Amino acid sequence: MKSIFAVMKKEIKEAFRDRRTLIMSVLLPAVLVPAIVLGIFYFEGRTVQQQNAEGFTVAFQGSQELRSFLSQAKLEVIEVQDVEKAVLEKDADVGLIEEYTSSQSRVIVITSYASGTSGDSAASYLNSILPFYREQRIKDYLSQKGINEDVFSLVVVQSKQVGEPMAFAKFFLAYLVSLVMLTSGFVGNVYLGTDIGAGEKERGTLESLLATPVSRFSIAMGKWLALSALNCMGTLISLLSFTFSYSYAMTHFDMGLGFATGGSALAIWGTGIWAMIIGAVLLSLTGGALQFIISMYSRNMREAQLYLGQMGMVILPFIFILMPAFTNASTMPAWVFFVPIVNASAVTYNVIIGSVVWPLVGAALLIDVAVAVLLAFVISKFMNRESVILRM
Amino acid sequence: MIEVRELRKSFGQVQALKGISFHCEPGKVTGLLGPNGAGKTTTIRILSTILKPLSGIAMVNGFDVVRESDKVRASLGVVLENTGLYRRLSGDENVLYFADLADVPRDEALERMQFLYKLLEIDYGKRQAGTYSKGMAQKINLVRSVIHDPPVLILDEPTAGLDVPSTVAVRTFVEQQKEAGKTVLLSTHLMNEVELLCDYVYIINLGLIVAEGTPEELKKRTQSSSLEEAFMKVVME
């Protein structure tokens, strides 16, 4: 135990002296995760704001009635001779031409720039408000003809939402947190993973280390635990910075999804957080073991980087498999809890939607513990293979 | 001491060792010479318990390298060819890490480290190992390998690529270890080093011991004026 601790201590000490490790394990999670979260919320929030109201400029040709309607909808209306030219030259976000086809009938043409996001948003906004203009014109026409405008309301279509109003917000949060956990915990710090096995071979320190009185089991365990601890640290920093940036974003950017008002409903609650932390630790152990095995098998750091860099690709299929379960906003299917790596996402999801099925969470954690023990066994056997340690 | 009998090792179809036998006595420096690919490194790796032999017996300080590998490693100080240091640790930290792995109490380790630093004229232990020259690193490497005061020392090319002052320092160190009664097995390509340091020599070629004796005996037997000439005659036979 003492020698395992000695190996672990040395690996962590070395890691903290390496600028690349610090950047990957501490700085990136602390800076990049908030930047991504705040960036997503900021740009999405801005798009929603634009879609909802002000800011769009409309190049206009048409009646005074329609112009007044657009102004009431808080759009900036500019009268132009050539609507298409105004849109192409970006003098306006969108163009609108109203043409009379008879004394009462008219055609409204919306013109938007083919590859512009603000033009799409503006056109979409116009499409959503112009039915009200049409309705008003029809009512005016009916009134002129002496027909009660109530006839227009003979068939009324109403929409009603049922179910969990925060479902999408929860899916979004659960998905992002799972992604953070999987990338930090399982994939971890590639450079550190590379250094811990292949680095020893490349520096020529591995054989000296193997010739010391300490057992190979202790060397393997010490290295594995150090790698897992640093991966876990990165995960926890990521989760912490995610939580802070998410809370900030929810109170400052309204994405129109009810995040700002329903933010408190998304709070990760007490006991569940422990399940997530245990999940993150176990995920780090699994990821650390795979990183260590790959790194130790590699001839040199370049080869190890090549393999370890692909570990992210390994988890992508799992994330895609889980997507339908997330978007259905229902409880995860039970089988997911029995699949290592994937079950960390399942536990996270259940914690966030607030309906933890403890027997399934317990089963997931037990399975992960069993996998960790199995991997420890594999690692210790792996270190005894001459074909591995002499593969240079 | 080191005792090797009928040691064999294969890597797939390649027979690296075809049944070699030799022994090294305490208080003496024994040379293990041979061209590249002769089996020297494989022998050293087996004695260091990094590799397991296919058959035969190898004993270090009375312990079997297969059955009592932990005790063998506790009795050994090994400096392997192209051994590196942990570049982000200081020299002191490199040495004390190995002391921790050998379970040497910290006070004892510090005392011994200072003694060895004085012996090898090391005054740069606080600096990061990444800043060392090859000679500086090799001296720290020597201190690191004997920090637990092992009775047996295996040195594989310890002066390869070193400048003259560092080479002299390493040779002085080896002589001092010999005077302290340690068993020293030295593998080197430098024949003048062998003549200066070795009491007895084994020449290995193609996995077999092809000659043995003191440097003088080898020269006499092969009617050579130098050990280098004797070595060439033995290997070319």
Short mmCIF file of N, CA, C and O in Angstrom, two decimals, chain A residues 278-348:
data_model
loop_
_atom_site.label_atom_id
_atom_site.label_comp_id
_atom_site.label_asym_id
_atom_site.label_seq_id
_atom_site.Cartn_x
_atom_site.Cartn_y
_atom_site.Cartn_z
N ILE A 278 -20.07 9.61 -7.38
CA ILE A 278 -19.57 8.22 -7.38
C ILE A 278 -19.47 7.72 -8.82
O ILE A 278 -18.49 7.08 -9.21
N GLY A 279 -20.49 8.05 -9.61
CA GLY A 279 -20.47 7.67 -11.03
C GLY A 279 -19.25 8.25 -11.73
O GLY A 279 -18.58 7.57 -12.52
N ALA A 280 -18.95 9.52 -11.44
CA ALA A 280 -17.80 10.18 -12.08
C ALA A 280 -16.49 9.52 -11.66
O ALA A 280 -15.59 9.32 -12.49
N VAL A 281 -16.41 9.14 -10.39
CA VAL A 281 -15.18 8.48 -9.89
C VAL A 281 -15.01 7.13 -10.60
O VAL A 281 -13.92 6.81 -11.09
N LEU A 282 -16.10 6.37 -10.67
CA LEU A 282 -16.01 5.04 -11.31
C LEU A 282 -15.72 5.16 -12.81
O LEU A 282 -14.97 4.36 -13.37
N LEU A 283 -16.30 6.17 -13.41
CA LEU A 283 -16.05 6.41 -14.83
C LEU A 283 -14.57 6.75 -15.05
O LEU A 283 -13.94 6.30 -16.01
N SER A 284 -14.02 7.53 -14.12
CA SER A 284 -12.59 7.90 -14.22
C SER A 284 -11.71 6.66 -14.05
O SER A 284 -10.67 6.54 -14.71
N LEU A 285 -12.12 5.76 -13.16
CA LEU A 285 -11.34 4.53 -12.96
C LEU A 285 -11.35 3.68 -14.23
O LEU A 285 -10.33 3.13 -14.64
N THR A 286 -12.53 3.57 -14.84
CA THR A 286 -12.64 2.78 -16.08
C THR A 286 -11.81 3.42 -17.19
O THR A 286 -11.01 2.76 -17.86
N GLY A 287 -12.02 4.73 -17.36
CA GLY A 287 -11.27 5.44 -18.40
C GLY A 287 -9.78 5.40 -18.14
O GLY A 287 -8.98 5.17 -19.06
N GLY A 288 -9.40 5.60 -16.86
CA GLY A 288 -7.98 5.58 -16.49
C GLY A 288 -7.34 4.23 -16.80
O GLY A 288 -6.21 4.16 -17.27
N ALA A 289 -8.09 3.16 -16.54
CA ALA A 289 -7.56 1.81 -16.79
C ALA A 289 -7.32 1.60 -18.28
O ALA A 289 -6.27 1.11 -18.69
N LEU A 290 -8.30 2.01 -19.09
CA LEU A 290 -8.14 1.82 -20.53
C LEU A 290 -7.00 2.68 -21.07
O LEU A 290 -6.21 2.24 -21.90
N GLN A 291 -6.92 3.91 -20.56
CA GLN A 291 -5.82 4.79 -20.99
C GLN A 291 -4.47 4.16 -20.62
O GLN A 291 -3.54 4.16 -21.43
N PHE A 292 -4.38 3.64 -19.40
CA PHE A 292 -3.13 3.07 -18.92
C PHE A 292 -2.72 1.85 -19.76
O PHE A 292 -1.57 1.72 -20.18
N ILE A 293 -3.69 0.98 -20.01
CA ILE A 293 -3.41 -0.23 -20.80
C ILE A 293 -2.92 0.15 -22.20
O ILE A 293 -1.92 -0.37 -22.70
N ILE A 294 -3.64 1.09 -22.82
CA ILE A 294 -3.26 1.51 -24.18
C ILE A 294 -1.88 2.16 -24.17
O ILE A 294 -1.02 1.88 -25.01
N SER A 295 -1.68 3.03 -23.18
CA SER A 295 -0.40 3.75 -23.09
C SER A 295 0.76 2.78 -22.85
O SER A 295 1.82 2.91 -23.46
N MET A 296 0.56 1.81 -21.98
CA MET A 296 1.62 0.86 -21.65
C MET A 296 1.91 -0.05 -22.85
O MET A 296 3.05 -0.45 -23.06
N TYR A 297 0.89 -0.34 -23.63
CA TYR A 297 1.08 -1.21 -24.79
C TYR A 297 1.83 -0.48 -25.91
O TYR A 297 2.57 -1.09 -26.66
N SER A 298 1.66 0.83 -25.97
CA SER A 298 2.24 1.60 -27.08
C SER A 298 3.75 1.61 -27.04
O SER A 298 4.36 1.61 -25.97
N ARG A 299 4.35 1.66 -28.22
CA ARG A 299 5.81 1.69 -28.31
C ARG A 299 6.38 3.02 -27.83
O ARG A 299 7.41 3.07 -27.20
N ASN A 300 5.68 4.09 -28.19
CA ASN A 300 6.18 5.42 -27.82
C ASN A 300 4.99 6.37 -27.64
O ASN A 300 3.84 5.98 -27.86
N MET A 301 5.31 7.60 -27.28
CA MET A 301 4.24 8.55 -26.98
C MET A 301 3.40 8.89 -28.20
O MET A 301 2.19 9.08 -28.10
N ARG A 302 4.05 8.92 -29.35
CA ARG A 302 3.30 9.24 -30.57
C ARG A 302 2.24 8.18 -30.85
O ARG A 302 1.09 8.49 -31.17
N GLU A 303 2.64 6.92 -30.70
CA GLU A 303 1.68 5.83 -30.93
C GLU A 303 0.55 5.88 -29.90
O GLU A 303 -0.62 5.71 -30.24
N ALA A 304 0.92 6.15 -28.65
CA ALA A 304 -0.10 6.23 -27.60
C ALA A 304 -1.08 7.36 -27.87
O ALA A 304 -2.30 7.20 -27.71
N GLN A 305 -0.55 8.50 -28.30
CA GLN A 305 -1.42 9.64 -28.60
C GLN A 305 -2.39 9.31 -29.72
O GLN A 305 -3.56 9.69 -29.69
N LEU A 306 -1.89 8.56 -30.69
CA LEU A 306 -2.72 8.17 -31.83
C LEU A 306 -3.92 7.34 -31.35
O LEU A 306 -5.05 7.57 -31.74
N TYR A 307 -3.63 6.36 -30.46
CA TYR A 307 -4.71 5.49 -29.97
C TYR A 307 -5.63 6.23 -28.99
O TYR A 307 -6.85 6.15 -29.08
N LEU A 308 -5.00 6.94 -28.05
CA LEU A 308 -5.81 7.58 -27.01
C LEU A 308 -6.68 8.70 -27.57
O LEU A 308 -7.76 8.97 -27.06
N GLY A 309 -6.17 9.35 -28.63
CA GLY A 309 -6.95 10.41 -29.25
C GLY A 309 -8.26 9.90 -29.82
O GLY A 309 -9.21 10.66 -30.00
N GLN A 310 -8.30 8.60 -30.09
CA GLN A 310 -9.53 8.01 -30.67
C GLN A 310 -10.52 7.56 -29.61
O GLN A 310 -11.62 7.12 -29.95
N MET A 311 -10.12 7.63 -28.34
CA MET A 311 -11.05 7.13 -27.30
C MET A 311 -12.37 7.90 -27.29
O MET A 311 -13.41 7.36 -26.96
N GLY A 312 -12.29 9.19 -27.66
CA GLY A 312 -13.50 9.99 -27.73
C GLY A 312 -14.47 9.42 -28.76
O GLY A 312 -15.69 9.45 -28.56
N MET A 313 -13.90 8.88 -29.84
CA MET A 313 -14.75 8.30 -30.89
C MET A 313 -15.46 7.06 -30.39
O MET A 313 -16.55 6.71 -30.85
N VAL A 314 -14.83 6.37 -29.42
CA VAL A 314 -15.43 5.14 -28.88
C VAL A 314 -16.73 5.45 -28.14
O VAL A 314 -17.69 4.70 -28.22
N ILE A 315 -16.75 6.60 -27.44
CA ILE A 315 -17.95 6.88 -26.63
C ILE A 315 -19.08 7.50 -27.45
O ILE A 315 -20.23 7.46 -27.04
N LEU A 316 -18.73 8.04 -28.64
CA LEU A 316 -19.78 8.69 -29.42
C LEU A 316 -20.97 7.77 -29.74
O LEU A 316 -22.11 8.16 -29.58
N PRO A 317 -20.71 6.50 -30.19
CA PRO A 317 -21.86 5.62 -30.46
C PRO A 317 -22.76 5.43 -29.24
O PRO A 317 -23.98 5.39 -29.36
N PHE A 318 -22.13 5.36 -28.05
CA PHE A 318 -22.93 5.20 -26.83
C PHE A 318 -23.84 6.40 -26.63
O PHE A 318 -25.00 6.27 -26.24
N ILE A 319 -23.27 7.59 -26.89
CA ILE A 319 -24.06 8.80 -26.70
C ILE A 319 -25.23 8.83 -27.68
O ILE A 319 -26.35 9.18 -27.33
N PHE A 320 -24.96 8.37 -28.92
CA PHE A 320 -26.03 8.35 -29.91
C PHE A 320 -27.11 7.33 -29.56
O PHE A 320 -28.29 7.55 -29.76
N ILE A 321 -26.66 6.20 -28.99
CA ILE A 321 -27.63 5.18 -28.57
C ILE A 321 -28.59 5.76 -27.54
O ILE A 321 -29.78 5.48 -27.53
N LEU A 322 -28.04 6.60 -26.66
CA LEU A 322 -28.85 7.14 -25.58
C LEU A 322 -29.75 8.30 -25.98
O LEU A 322 -30.69 8.62 -25.27
N MET A 323 -29.45 8.91 -27.12
CA MET A 323 -30.21 10.10 -27.51
C MET A 323 -31.73 9.92 -27.47
O MET A 323 -32.43 10.75 -26.90
N PRO A 324 -32.28 8.82 -28.05
CA PRO A 324 -33.74 8.67 -28.02
C PRO A 324 -34.29 8.61 -26.60
O PRO A 324 -35.33 9.22 -26.30
N ALA A 325 -33.56 7.93 -25.72
CA ALA A 325 -34.02 7.83 -24.34
C ALA A 325 -34.03 9.21 -23.68
O ALA A 325 -34.94 9.54 -22.92
N PHE A 326 -33.06 10.02 -23.99
CA PHE A 326 -32.99 11.37 -23.42
C PHE A 326 -34.15 12.22 -23.95
O PHE A 326 -34.84 12.88 -23.20
N THR A 327 -34.32 12.20 -25.28
CA THR A 327 -35.30 13.12 -25.88
C THR A 327 -36.74 12.72 -25.58
O THR A 327 -37.62 13.56 -25.61
N ASN A 328 -36.97 11.45 -25.27
CA ASN A 328 -38.32 11.05 -24.90
C ASN A 328 -38.72 11.61 -23.55
O ASN A 328 -39.87 11.57 -23.16
N ALA A 329 -37.71 12.09 -22.83
CA ALA A 329 -37.94 12.66 -21.50
C ALA A 329 -38.65 11.67 -20.59
O ALA A 329 -39.46 12.03 -19.76
N SER A 330 -38.40 10.42 -20.78
CA SER A 330 -38.99 9.42 -19.90
C SER A 330 -37.87 8.77 -19.11
O SER A 330 -36.70 9.08 -19.30
N THR A 331 -38.21 7.87 -18.25
CA THR A 331 -37.18 7.19 -17.47
C THR A 331 -36.32 6.34 -18.41
O THR A 331 -36.81 5.77 -19.37
N MET A 332 -35.04 6.30 -18.12
CA MET A 332 -34.13 5.50 -18.95
C MET A 332 -34.56 4.04 -18.96
O MET A 332 -34.98 3.53 -17.93
N PRO A 333 -34.40 3.35 -20.08
CA PRO A 333 -34.69 1.91 -20.05
C PRO A 333 -33.71 1.21 -19.09
O PRO A 333 -32.56 1.62 -18.98
N ALA A 334 -34.22 0.18 -18.42
CA ALA A 334 -33.43 -0.45 -17.34
C ALA A 334 -32.09 -1.00 -17.84
O ALA A 334 -31.09 -0.94 -17.13
N TRP A 335 -32.06 -1.50 -19.08
CA TRP A 335 -30.83 -2.16 -19.55
C TRP A 335 -29.64 -1.22 -19.58
O TRP A 335 -28.50 -1.63 -19.44
N VAL A 336 -29.94 0.07 -19.74
CA VAL A 336 -28.84 1.05 -19.83
C VAL A 336 -28.00 1.05 -18.55
O VAL A 336 -26.78 1.25 -18.61
N PHE A 337 -28.65 0.79 -17.42
CA PHE A 337 -27.95 0.83 -16.14
C PHE A 337 -26.95 -0.32 -15.98
O PHE A 337 -26.12 -0.30 -15.10
N PHE A 338 -27.08 -1.31 -16.82
CA PHE A 338 -26.21 -2.48 -16.70
C PHE A 338 -25.03 -2.44 -17.68
O PHE A 338 -24.26 -3.37 -17.75
N VAL A 339 -24.95 -1.38 -18.44
CA VAL A 339 -23.84 -1.26 -19.40
C VAL A 339 -22.83 -0.25 -18.85
O VAL A 339 -23.15 0.93 -18.70
N PRO A 340 -21.61 -0.72 -18.54
CA PRO A 340 -20.60 0.21 -18.02
C PRO A 340 -20.38 1.37 -18.99
O PRO A 340 -20.61 1.22 -20.18
N ILE A 341 -19.92 2.47 -18.48
CA ILE A 341 -19.69 3.73 -19.20
C ILE A 341 -21.02 4.42 -19.50
O ILE A 341 -21.26 5.54 -19.08
N VAL A 342 -21.90 3.69 -20.23
CA VAL A 342 -23.18 4.27 -20.59
C VAL A 342 -24.01 4.57 -19.34
O VAL A 342 -24.74 5.56 -19.28
N ASN A 343 -23.89 3.68 -18.33
CA ASN A 343 -24.75 3.85 -17.16
C ASN A 343 -24.46 5.13 -16.37
O ASN A 343 -25.32 5.62 -15.64
N ALA A 344 -23.27 5.71 -16.55
CA ALA A 344 -22.99 6.98 -15.89
C ALA A 344 -23.94 8.05 -16.41
O ALA A 344 -24.44 8.89 -15.65
N SER A 345 -24.22 7.99 -17.72
CA SER A 345 -25.16 8.94 -18.31
C SER A 345 -26.56 8.70 -17.79
O SER A 345 -27.32 9.64 -17.53
N ALA A 346 -26.90 7.42 -17.64
CA ALA A 346 -28.23 7.08 -17.15
C ALA A 346 -28.45 7.60 -15.73
O ALA A 346 -29.49 8.18 -15.42
N VAL A 347 -27.43 7.42 -14.89
CA VAL A 347 -27.53 7.90 -13.50
C VAL A 347 -27.67 9.42 -13.51
O VAL A 347 -28.53 9.99 -12.83
N THR A 348 -26.84 10.09 -14.30
CA THR A 348 -26.89 11.55 -14.39
C THR A 348 -28.27 12.02 -14.82
O THR A 348 -28.85 12.93 -14.23
#
